[in-house]
Amino acid sequence: MDMDMKKARASAWFKELRDRIFAIFETIEDESADVPVLASAPTAPGRFETRDWTRTDPSGAPGGGGTMGVMKGRVFEKVGVNISTVHGNFPEDFAKAIPGAADDPEFFATGISLVAHMANPNVPAVHMNTRFLVTTKCWFGGGADLNPAFPREEDTAAFHAALKATCDTHGKDYWERFSKWCETYFFIPHRNRARGVGGIFYDYLECPDDPSFEAHFAFTRAVGETFARVFPEIVRRRMGEPWDDSARLALLRYRGLYAEFNLVYDRGTVFGLKTGGNTDAILMSLPPEARWD
Amino acid sequence: MDMDMKKARASAWFKELRDRIFAIFETIEDESADVPVLASAPTAPGRFETRDWTRTDPSGAPGGGGTMGVMKGRVFEKVGVNISTVHGNFPEDFAKAIPGAADDPEFFATGISLVAHMANPNVPAVHMNTRFLVTTKCWFGGGADLNPAFPREEDTAAFHAALKATCDTHGKDYWERFSKWCETYFFIPHRNRARGVGGIFYDYLECPDDPSFEAHFAFTRAVGETFARVFPEIVRRRMGEPWDDSARLALLRYRGLYAEFNLVYDRGTVFGLKTGGNTDAILMSLPPEARWD
């Protein structure tokens, strides 16, 4: 299969997953009539609003683009689901750090990125991102991690078990490697603590031939499908639980840590901001409200 | 005069300035009986609370320390005034970037750092920081910049005029150089906008001999005194003005930009967090509440 077909299939999948997640999250909003909500919450169930953007490569040539999707609802205080398919040439100093780009800076990237900040402090925030990169090499990467202000063993276990089962189906050592990578990556050194309760983080699942492409694409699809099944289960388990002002305050402070991680350490965020990426799409991940008090 | 005396005089000044600012800001709190305040504001005028911290050098030796001062009041939603006097050895990779430290990583640093986030959206936030650094070289640095959610020409002009007068007294080209440096430094590239309305930023005012030490120390004291005079004038001019929910919302979004700058670009913040500085003291600058919605 030629590379154009691989790019098209990956890109189409990320859009399909985005559409499914839109529908699943909007259905949760439809179930919010009797759940506790913020005083500032809308009275109607939330709906995603989308905004397209286009990218110009530093060379001046068209460089693809993407679609931001944001819903500000009753259960989902702010959730962003972005897809993008971009291409062009990496800046010279950056190309050196990218597999397969040192001698030829041309790249293609397509992916989906999701961050949900929930109104109810009992419902964990969550992050999910998967992507397909093409330089002179090509690979899949991604991950999903759970970010509760108040960790609950039942939720953490369910999230981990679902991802572990998906990992185990696709690679004997995947869970061992990718759950550890998640712990290492989503660590906040200056707070000496993890950002959340983990999940998986993977990268550089290289696809030198058709069978490896099919295997890693299948794993990446499975990660998306697993996320789209297990996170809604956790949301539905917790969204009806009441909370008080002190729990909300603890949530807002926890979100401060989340913002710190993304702005100081997250490679995608920092790289994106410093190299002229789409600021609104990159900072979709930031919490709707946070406190450092 | 030997270097120990210079270090002691600089350090004593920063503490004296801190004490004066505590008194001035607490007096403003005492005048808050009839000003509009947040629903969550304390009923009594705010008072500074201090916390001492000590630093251990990576070598394991004592490395000095500092005192955090924080007031959460009625006019000052959150203001931090930190002083510190630290010494030790710069990490090897960092030493290369510091004047006079490439061959001998030993350093001494003393300074004051202040960030005020105000409850009333009509009152600008402000940042002020001055410091004295000693390696095989020694120099003063610092600055002050005004950060209004709603810039008012009268406030900006007063702040600039006071700092310009101070600059003009101490160096013919100081205002020209240091106000430009401030504009360049406090710029948020990914938002393509300035963080605030400027002020001054200066660094590397080197002190190879006693006269240069006295001149640059005098300038640094004058910057602190100017700040301690002009900022309270601006606060008193605006603290009685009413505001509505939409102004508060705009303030919280503006504070989001402020947090972005500090966490992504501010050299002191990023360096401090990544090299094991005192996290609480470094992140004192972050706003008590911010929104990205």
Coordinates of C-alpha atoms in Angstrom, one line a residue:
Chain A
M1 CA 0.0 0.0 0.0
D2 CA 1.4 3.4 -0.9
M3 CA 2.1 6.0 1.7
D4 CA -0.7 8.3 0.5
M5 CA -3.2 5.6 1.3
K6 CA -1.8 5.1 4.8
K7 CA -2.0 8.8 5.4
A8 CA -5.6 8.9 4.2
R9 CA -6.7 5.9 6.3
A10 CA -5.1 7.3 9.5
S11 CA -6.5 10.7 8.9
A12 CA -10.0 9.3 8.2
W13 CA -9.8 7.2 11.4
F14 CA -9.0 10.2 13.6
K15 CA -12.0 12.0 12.1
E16 CA -14.3 9.0 12.6
L17 CA -13.1 8.6 16.2
R18 CA -13.7 12.4 16.8
D19 CA -17.3 12.0 15.4
R20 CA -18.0 9.1 17.7
I21 CA -16.6 10.9 20.8
F22 CA -18.7 13.9 19.9
A23 CA -21.8 11.7 19.9
I24 CA -20.9 9.8 23.1
F25 CA -20.1 13.0 25.1
E26 CA -23.2 14.8 23.8
T27 CA -25.3 11.8 24.9
I28 CA -23.8 12.1 28.4
E29 CA -24.9 15.8 28.4
D30 CA -28.4 14.6 27.5
E31 CA -28.4 12.6 30.7
S32 CA -27.6 15.6 32.8
A33 CA -31.1 16.8 33.7
D34 CA -30.9 15.5 37.3
V35 CA -27.2 15.7 38.1
P36 CA -25.6 18.5 40.3
V37 CA -24.2 21.2 38.1
L38 CA -22.3 24.5 38.6
A39 CA -24.3 27.6 39.3
S40 CA -22.9 28.9 36.0
A41 CA -23.8 25.8 34.0
P42 CA -26.0 26.2 30.9
T43 CA -29.6 25.0 31.3
A44 CA -29.5 23.0 28.1
P45 CA -27.3 20.0 27.5
G46 CA -23.9 21.0 25.9
R47 CA -23.1 20.6 22.3
F48 CA -19.8 20.6 20.5
E49 CA -19.0 23.7 18.4
T50 CA -16.3 23.3 15.8
R51 CA -13.9 25.7 14.2
D52 CA -11.7 24.9 11.2
W53 CA -8.2 26.3 10.8
T54 CA -5.6 26.2 8.1
R55 CA -1.9 26.1 8.5
T56 CA 0.7 27.9 6.3
D57 CA 4.1 26.3 6.3
P58 CA 7.0 28.6 7.1
S59 CA 7.9 28.2 3.4
G60 CA 4.7 30.0 2.6
A61 CA 3.1 26.9 1.1
P62 CA -0.3 25.5 2.3
G63 CA 0.4 23.3 5.2
G64 CA -2.9 21.5 6.0
G65 CA -5.0 22.4 8.9
G66 CA -7.5 21.0 11.4
T67 CA -10.8 21.4 13.3
M68 CA -11.1 22.4 16.9
G69 CA -14.1 21.1 18.7
V70 CA -15.1 22.5 22.0
M71 CA -18.1 21.8 24.2
K72 CA -19.0 23.8 27.3
G73 CA -21.7 21.8 29.0
R74 CA -23.2 20.8 32.3
V75 CA -21.2 17.6 32.9
F76 CA -18.3 18.6 30.7
E77 CA -17.3 22.1 32.0
K78 CA -14.9 22.3 29.0
V79 CA -13.9 19.5 26.7
G80 CA -11.8 20.0 23.6
V81 CA -11.5 17.4 20.8
N82 CA -9.1 18.5 18.0
I83 CA -8.2 16.8 14.8
S84 CA -5.5 18.0 12.5
T85 CA -3.7 16.9 9.3
V86 CA -0.7 19.0 8.6
H87 CA 2.4 18.8 6.3
G88 CA 5.4 20.8 5.4
N89 CA 9.0 21.0 6.5
F90 CA 10.3 21.0 10.1
P91 CA 12.5 23.9 11.1
E92 CA 16.1 22.9 10.8
D93 CA 17.0 22.9 14.5
F94 CA 13.9 20.9 15.3
A95 CA 14.3 18.4 12.4
K96 CA 17.5 17.0 14.1
A97 CA 15.4 15.8 17.0
I98 CA 12.8 14.0 14.9
P99 CA 13.3 10.4 13.7
G100 CA 14.0 10.3 10.0
A101 CA 14.0 14.1 9.6
A102 CA 17.6 15.0 10.0
D103 CA 18.5 14.8 6.3
D104 CA 15.0 15.5 4.9
P105 CA 12.8 17.9 7.0
E106 CA 9.6 17.1 5.1
F107 CA 6.8 15.8 7.4
F108 CA 3.2 14.8 7.5
A109 CA 1.2 14.5 10.8
T110 CA -2.3 13.6 11.5
G111 CA -4.0 13.0 14.8
I112 CA -6.6 13.6 17.4
S113 CA -6.2 15.3 20.8
L114 CA -8.7 15.4 23.6
V115 CA -8.7 17.0 27.0
A116 CA -11.9 17.0 29.2
H117 CA -12.2 19.2 32.4
M118 CA -15.3 18.1 34.3
A119 CA -17.6 20.3 36.4
N120 CA -18.0 17.7 39.1
P121 CA -14.8 17.3 41.2
N122 CA -15.7 13.6 41.6
V123 CA -15.4 13.1 37.9
P124 CA -11.8 12.8 36.7
A125 CA -10.4 15.0 34.0
V126 CA -8.9 13.0 31.1
H127 CA -6.4 13.4 28.3
M128 CA -6.2 11.3 25.1
N129 CA -4.1 11.8 22.0
T130 CA -3.1 9.5 19.1
R131 CA -1.3 10.4 16.0
F132 CA 0.5 9.2 12.8
L133 CA 3.7 10.9 11.8
V134 CA 5.6 10.5 8.5
T135 CA 9.1 11.7 7.7
T136 CA 11.5 9.5 5.9
K137 CA 10.2 7.1 8.6
C138 CA 6.7 6.7 9.8
W139 CA 5.2 5.8 13.2
F140 CA 2.2 5.9 15.5
G141 CA 2.2 7.5 18.9
G142 CA -0.3 8.5 21.6
G143 CA -1.7 7.7 24.9
A144 CA -4.4 8.4 27.5
D145 CA -4.2 9.3 31.1
L146 CA -6.7 9.9 33.9
N147 CA -6.5 13.1 36.0
P148 CA -8.8 12.9 39.1
A149 CA -8.7 15.6 41.7
F150 CA -9.9 12.9 44.1
P151 CA -8.5 9.6 42.9
R152 CA -10.9 6.6 43.4
E153 CA -9.5 3.2 43.3
E154 CA -12.4 1.8 41.3
D155 CA -12.0 4.4 38.5
T156 CA -8.2 4.1 38.3
A157 CA -8.5 0.3 38.2
A158 CA -11.2 0.4 35.5
F159 CA -9.1 2.8 33.4
H160 CA -5.9 0.8 33.8
A161 CA -7.6 -2.6 33.2
A162 CA -9.2 -1.4 30.0
L163 CA -6.0 -0.1 28.6
K164 CA -4.0 -3.1 29.8
A165 CA -6.4 -5.5 28.0
T166 CA -6.0 -3.4 24.8
C167 CA -2.2 -3.4 25.2
D168 CA -2.1 -7.1 25.9
T169 CA -4.0 -7.9 22.7
H170 CA -1.5 -6.0 20.6
G171 CA 1.9 -6.4 22.2
K172 CA 3.2 -8.7 24.9
D173 CA 5.3 -5.9 26.6
Y174 CA 3.1 -2.9 25.6
W175 CA 1.4 -2.5 29.0
E176 CA 4.6 -2.8 30.9
R177 CA 6.4 -0.3 28.7
F178 CA 3.6 2.2 27.9
S179 CA 2.2 2.4 31.4
K180 CA 5.7 3.1 32.8
W181 CA 6.3 5.7 30.0
C182 CA 3.1 7.3 31.1
E183 CA 4.2 7.5 34.7
T184 CA 7.6 9.0 33.7
Y185 CA 6.1 11.4 31.2
F186 CA 3.3 12.9 33.2
F187 CA 5.4 13.6 36.3
I188 CA 5.7 17.2 37.6
P189 CA 9.3 17.4 39.0
H190 CA 8.8 20.7 40.8
R191 CA 5.8 19.3 42.6
N192 CA 7.5 15.9 43.0
R193 CA 4.2 14.2 42.1
A194 CA 2.4 12.6 39.2
R195 CA 0.0 14.8 37.2
G196 CA -2.6 12.1 37.4
V197 CA -3.1 8.4 38.1
G198 CA -1.6 7.2 34.8
G199 CA -2.7 5.2 31.8
I200 CA -0.5 4.7 28.8
F201 CA 2.0 6.8 26.7
Y202 CA 3.6 5.4 23.6
D203 CA 5.6 6.7 20.6
Y204 CA 7.7 5.7 17.7
L205 CA 5.7 2.5 16.9
E206 CA 7.5 2.5 13.5
C207 CA 5.9 1.2 10.4
P208 CA 8.7 0.2 7.9
D209 CA 6.3 -2.1 6.0
D210 CA 2.7 -2.8 5.5
P211 CA 2.3 -5.5 8.2
S212 CA 3.8 -3.2 10.9
F213 CA 1.6 -0.3 9.7
E214 CA -1.5 -2.5 10.0
A215 CA -0.5 -3.7 13.4
H216 CA 0.3 -0.3 14.9
F217 CA -2.7 1.3 13.2
A218 CA -4.9 -1.4 14.7
F219 CA -3.4 -0.7 18.2
T220 CA -3.9 3.0 17.8
R221 CA -7.6 2.5 16.8
A222 CA -8.0 0.1 19.7
V223 CA -6.6 2.8 22.1
G224 CA -9.2 5.3 20.8
E225 CA -12.0 2.8 21.0
T226 CA -11.0 1.7 24.5
F227 CA -10.9 5.3 25.7
A228 CA -14.3 6.0 24.1
R229 CA -15.8 3.1 26.1
V230 CA -14.1 3.3 29.5
F231 CA -14.1 7.0 30.1
P232 CA -17.8 7.4 29.7
E233 CA -18.3 4.5 32.2
I234 CA -16.3 6.5 34.8
V235 CA -18.2 9.7 34.0
R236 CA -21.6 8.0 34.4
R237 CA -20.5 6.4 37.7
R238 CA -19.5 9.7 39.2
M239 CA -21.6 12.5 37.6
G240 CA -24.5 12.2 40.0
E241 CA -22.4 12.5 43.1
P242 CA -22.8 15.8 45.0
W243 CA -19.9 18.0 46.0
D244 CA -19.3 21.0 48.2
D245 CA -17.3 24.3 47.8
S246 CA -14.2 22.8 49.4
A247 CA -14.2 19.9 46.8
R248 CA -14.6 22.5 44.0
L249 CA -11.7 24.5 45.5
A250 CA -9.5 21.4 45.6
L251 CA -10.4 20.7 42.0
L252 CA -9.4 24.3 40.9
R253 CA -6.1 23.9 42.7
Y254 CA -5.5 20.5 41.1
R255 CA -6.2 22.1 37.8
G256 CA -3.4 24.6 38.6
L257 CA -1.0 21.7 38.6
Y258 CA -2.4 20.4 35.4
A259 CA -1.8 23.8 33.8
E260 CA 1.7 23.9 35.2
F261 CA 2.6 20.6 33.6
N262 CA 1.2 21.5 30.2
L263 CA 2.8 24.9 30.1
V264 CA 6.2 24.0 31.6
Y265 CA 6.8 20.4 30.5
D266 CA 4.5 19.1 27.9
R267 CA 6.5 18.6 24.7
G268 CA 3.7 19.2 22.3
T269 CA 2.5 22.3 24.1
V270 CA 5.8 24.0 24.5
F271 CA 7.1 23.0 21.0
G272 CA 3.8 24.1 19.5
L273 CA 3.8 27.5 21.2
K274 CA 7.4 28.2 20.5
T275 CA 7.2 27.3 16.8
G276 CA 4.1 29.2 15.7
G277 CA 1.5 26.4 16.0
N278 CA -2.2 27.2 16.4
T279 CA -2.3 28.7 19.8
D280 CA -6.0 28.2 20.3
A281 CA -5.8 24.5 19.4
I282 CA -2.7 23.9 21.5
L283 CA -4.1 25.6 24.6
M284 CA -7.5 23.9 24.3
S285 CA -6.0 21.7 27.0
L286 CA -6.0 24.4 29.7
P287 CA -8.6 24.2 32.4
P288 CA -11.6 26.6 32.1
E289 CA -10.9 27.8 35.7
A290 CA -7.9 27.2 37.9
R291 CA -6.6 28.5 41.2
W292 CA -3.2 29.2 42.7
D293 CA -4.2 30.6 46.1
Chain B
M1 CA 35.0 47.7 50.2
D2 CA 35.3 44.0 50.2
M3 CA 32.7 41.8 48.5
D4 CA 31.2 40.5 51.8
M5 CA 30.2 44.0 52.7
K6 CA 28.7 44.6 49.3
K7 CA 26.7 41.3 49.6
A8 CA 25.5 42.3 53.1
R9 CA 24.5 45.8 52.1
A10 CA 22.5 44.6 49.1
S11 CA 20.8 41.9 51.1
A12 CA 20.0 44.3 53.9
W13 CA 18.4 46.7 51.4
F14 CA 16.2 44.1 49.9
K15 CA 14.9 43.2 53.3
E16 CA 14.4 46.9 54.2
L17 CA 12.4 47.4 50.9
R18 CA 10.3 44.4 51.7
D19 CA 9.5 45.7 55.1
R20 CA 8.5 49.1 53.7
I21 CA 6.3 47.5 51.0
F22 CA 4.6 45.3 53.7
A23 CA 3.7 48.4 55.6
I24 CA 2.6 50.4 52.6
F25 CA 0.4 47.6 51.2
E26 CA -1.1 46.9 54.6
T27 CA -2.0 50.5 55.0
I28 CA -3.9 50.3 51.7
E29 CA -5.8 47.3 53.1
D30 CA -6.6 49.5 56.1
E31 CA -8.3 51.9 53.7
S32 CA -10.5 49.2 52.2
A33 CA -13.6 49.6 54.4
D34 CA -15.7 51.3 51.8
V35 CA -14.2 49.9 48.5
P36 CA -16.0 47.2 46.4
V37 CA -14.6 43.8 47.2
L38 CA -15.1 40.2 46.1
A39 CA -17.9 38.2 47.7
S40 CA -15.1 35.9 49.0
A41 CA -13.0 38.7 50.4
P42 CA -12.0 38.6 54.1
T43 CA -13.9 41.1 56.3
A44 CA -10.7 42.3 58.0
P45 CA -7.9 44.2 56.2
G46 CA -5.3 41.8 54.9
R47 CA -2.0 41.2 56.6
F48 CA 1.2 39.7 55.3
E49 CA 2.1 36.2 56.5
T50 CA 5.7 35.1 56.1
R51 CA 7.3 31.7 55.8
D52 CA 11.1 31.1 56.0
W53 CA 12.8 28.5 53.8
T54 CA 16.3 27.2 53.6
R55 CA 18.1 26.0 50.6
T56 CA 20.5 23.1 50.3
D57 CA 23.1 23.3 47.6
P58 CA 23.2 20.3 45.2
S59 CA 26.6 19.6 46.9
G60 CA 24.8 19.0 50.1
A61 CA 26.1 22.2 51.8
P62 CA 23.9 24.9 53.3
G63 CA 22.9 27.2 50.4
G64 CA 21.1 30.1 52.1
G65 CA 17.4 30.7 52.0
G66 CA 14.7 33.2 52.0
T67 CA 11.4 34.4 53.3
M68 CA 8.1 34.2 51.4
G69 CA 5.5 36.9 52.3
V70 CA 2.0 36.5 51.1
M71 CA -1.1 38.7 51.8
K72 CA -4.6 37.7 50.7
G73 CA -6.6 40.8 51.4
R74 CA -9.5 42.8 50.2
V75 CA -7.8 45.1 47.7
F76 CA -4.8 42.7 47.2
E77 CA -6.5 39.5 46.2
K78 CA -3.0 37.9 46.4
V79 CA 0.3 39.6 46.7
G80 CA 3.6 37.9 47.2
V81 CA 6.8 39.6 48.3
N82 CA 9.7 37.3 48.5
I83 CA 13.3 38.0 49.5
S84 CA 16.1 35.5 49.3
T85 CA 19.9 35.3 49.8
V86 CA 21.4 32.1 48.4
H87 CA 24.8 30.8 47.5
G88 CA 26.5 27.7 46.2
N89 CA 27.6 26.3 42.8
F90 CA 25.6 26.6 39.5
P91 CA 25.0 23.3 37.8
E92 CA 27.7 22.8 35.1
D93 CA 25.4 23.2 32.1
F94 CA 23.8 26.3 33.5
A95 CA 27.1 27.9 34.6
K96 CA 28.1 28.3 30.9
A97 CA 25.2 30.7 30.4
I98 CA 26.0 32.9 33.4
P99 CA 28.5 35.8 33.1
G100 CA 31.6 35.0 35.0
A101 CA 30.6 31.4 36.0
A102 CA 32.0 29.4 33.1
D103 CA 35.2 28.6 34.8
D104 CA 34.1 28.9 38.4
P105 CA 30.5 28.0 39.1
E106 CA 30.4 29.5 42.6
F107 CA 27.6 32.1 43.0
F108 CA 25.8 34.4 45.4
A109 CA 22.4 35.9 44.8
T110 CA 20.2 38.2 46.8
G111 CA 17.0 39.9 45.8
I112 CA 13.4 40.8 46.2
S113 CA 10.6 39.6 44.0
L114 CA 7.0 40.9 44.1
V115 CA 3.8 40.1 42.2
A116 CA 0.4 41.6 43.1
H117 CA -2.9 40.3 41.7
M118 CA -5.6 42.7 42.6
A119 CA -9.3 41.9 43.3
N120 CA -10.6 44.9 41.4
P121 CA -10.3 44.5 37.6
N122 CA -9.7 48.3 37.4
V123 CA -6.5 48.0 39.5
P124 CA -3.5 46.8 37.5
A125 CA -1.5 43.8 38.5
V126 CA 2.2 44.5 38.9
H127 CA 5.5 42.8 39.0
M128 CA 8.8 44.1 40.5
N129 CA 12.1 42.3 41.1
T130 CA 15.6 43.5 41.8
R131 CA 18.6 41.5 42.6
F132 CA 22.4 41.4 43.1
L133 CA 24.4 38.5 41.6
V134 CA 28.0 37.6 42.3
T135 CA 30.1 35.1 40.4
T136 CA 33.6 35.9 39.4
K137 CA 31.8 39.0 38.2
C138 CA 29.0 40.9 40.0
W139 CA 26.0 42.8 38.8
F140 CA 22.6 44.2 39.5
G141 CA 19.4 43.5 37.6
G142 CA 15.7 43.9 37.9
G143 CA 12.7 45.7 36.7
A144 CA 9.0 46.5 37.2
D145 CA 6.1 46.2 34.8
L146 CA 2.4 47.0 35.0
N147 CA -0.2 44.5 34.0
P148 CA -3.7 45.9 33.7
A149 CA -6.6 43.9 32.4
F150 CA -8.0 47.3 31.3
P151 CA -5.1 49.6 30.5
R152 CA -5.8 53.2 31.4
E153 CA -3.7 55.9 29.8
E154 CA -3.4 57.8 33.1
D155 CA -2.0 54.8 35.0
T156 CA 0.4 53.8 32.3
A157 CA 1.7 57.3 31.9
A158 CA 2.2 57.7 35.7
F159 CA 4.1 54.4 35.9
H160 CA 6.3 55.1 32.9
A161 CA 7.0 58.7 34.0
A162 CA 8.1 57.7 37.5
L163 CA 10.4 55.0 36.1
K164 CA 11.7 57.3 33.4
A165 CA 12.6 60.0 35.9
T166 CA 14.5 57.4 38.0
C167 CA 16.3 56.1 34.9
D168 CA 17.2 59.6 33.8
T169 CA 18.8 60.4 37.1
H170 CA 21.1 57.4 37.0
G171 CA 22.0 56.8 33.3
K172 CA 21.4 58.9 30.2
D173 CA 20.3 55.9 28.1
Y174 CA 18.7 53.9 30.8
W175 CA 15.1 54.6 30.0
E176 CA 15.6 54.1 26.3
R177 CA 17.4 50.8 26.9
F178 CA 15.5 49.4 29.8
S179 CA 12.0 50.3 28.7
K180 CA 12.7 48.6 25.3
W181 CA 14.1 45.6 27.1
C182 CA 10.9 45.4 29.1
E183 CA 8.8 45.4 25.9
T184 CA 10.9 42.7 24.4
Y185 CA 11.1 40.5 27.4
F186 CA 7.5 40.6 28.5
F187 CA 6.1 39.7 25.1
I188 CA 4.0 36.6 24.6
P189 CA 4.9 35.3 21.1
H190 CA 2.1 32.7 20.9
R191 CA -0.5 35.4 21.6
N192 CA 1.4 38.0 19.6
R193 CA 0.9 40.6 22.3
A194 CA 2.6 42.2 25.2
R195 CA 1.9 40.8 28.7
G196 CA 1.3 44.2 30.1
V197 CA 1.9 47.9 29.4
G198 CA 5.6 47.9 30.1
G199 CA 8.0 49.5 32.6
I200 CA 11.6 48.6 32.7
F201 CA 13.8 45.5 32.7
Y202 CA 17.5 45.7 33.2
D203 CA 20.3 43.2 33.9
Y204 CA 24.1 42.9 33.9
L205 CA 24.8 46.3 35.4
E206 CA 28.2 45.1 36.2
C207 CA 30.2 46.3 39.3
P208 CA 33.9 45.8 38.6
D209 CA 34.9 48.4 41.2
D210 CA 33.5 50.3 44.1
P211 CA 32.2 53.3 42.2
S212 CA 30.2 51.1 39.7
F213 CA 28.9 49.1 42.7
E214 CA 27.7 52.3 44.4
A215 CA 26.1 53.7 41.2
H216 CA 24.3 50.5 40.3
F217 CA 23.2 49.8 43.9
A218 CA 21.9 53.4 44.1
F219 CA 19.9 52.9 40.8
T220 CA 18.5 49.6 42.1
R221 CA 17.4 51.2 45.4
A222 CA 15.8 54.0 43.4
V223 CA 13.9 51.5 41.3
G224 CA 12.5 49.9 44.5
E225 CA 11.6 53.2 46.0
T226 CA 10.0 54.5 42.8
F227 CA 7.9 51.3 42.6
A228 CA 6.9 51.7 46.3
R229 CA 5.7 55.2 45.6
V230 CA 4.0 55.0 42.2
F231 CA 2.2 51.7 42.4
P232 CA 0.2 52.7 45.6
E233 CA -0.8 55.9 43.8
I234 CA -2.3 53.9 41.0
V235 CA -4.0 51.5 43.4
R236 CA -5.6 54.3 45.4
R237 CA -6.8 56.0 42.2
R238 CA -8.6 52.8 41.1
M239 CA -9.6 50.7 44.1
G240 CA -12.9 52.5 44.7
E241 CA -14.1 52.0 41.2
P242 CA -17.0 49.5 40.8
W243 CA -16.9 46.5 38.5
D244 CA -19.3 43.9 37.1
D245 CA -19.1 40.2 36.4
S246 CA -18.0 40.7 32.8
A247 CA -15.0 42.8 33.9
R248 CA -14.1 40.2 36.5
L249 CA -14.3 37.5 33.7
A250 CA -12.0 39.6 31.5
L251 CA -9.6 39.9 34.4
L252 CA -9.5 36.1 34.9
R253 CA -8.9 35.6 31.2
Y254 CA -6.1 38.2 31.3
R255 CA -4.6 36.4 34.2
G256 CA -4.5 33.2 32.1
L257 CA -2.2 35.0 29.7
Y258 CA -0.1 36.1 32.7
A259 CA 0.2 32.5 33.8
E260 CA 1.1 31.4 30.3
F261 CA 3.9 33.9 30.1
N262 CA 5.4 33.0 33.5
L263 CA 5.2 29.2 32.9
V264 CA 6.3 29.1 29.3
Y265 CA 8.8 32.0 28.9
D266 CA 9.9 33.6 32.2
R267 CA 13.5 32.7 32.5
G268 CA 13.5 32.8 36.3
T269 CA 10.4 30.7 36.6
V270 CA 11.4 28.0 34.1
F271 CA 15.0 27.9 35.3
G272 CA 13.9 27.8 38.9
L273 CA 11.4 25.0 38.4
K274 CA 13.7 22.9 36.3
T275 CA 16.7 23.2 38.7
G276 CA 15.1 22.4 42.0
G277 CA 14.3 25.9 43.2
N278 CA 11.8 26.6 45.9
T279 CA 8.5 25.8 44.0
D280 CA 6.3 27.7 46.4
A281 CA 8.4 30.8 46.2
I282 CA 8.8 30.6 42.4
L283 CA 5.1 30.1 41.8
M284 CA 4.1 32.8 44.2
S285 CA 3.7 34.8 40.9
L286 CA 0.8 32.8 39.6
P287 CA -2.7 34.4 39.9
P288 CA -5.1 33.3 42.7
E289 CA -7.7 32.5 40.1
A290 CA -7.5 32.4 36.3
R291 CA -9.7 31.2 33.4
W292 CA -9.2 29.7 30.0
D293 CA -12.7 29.3 28.8

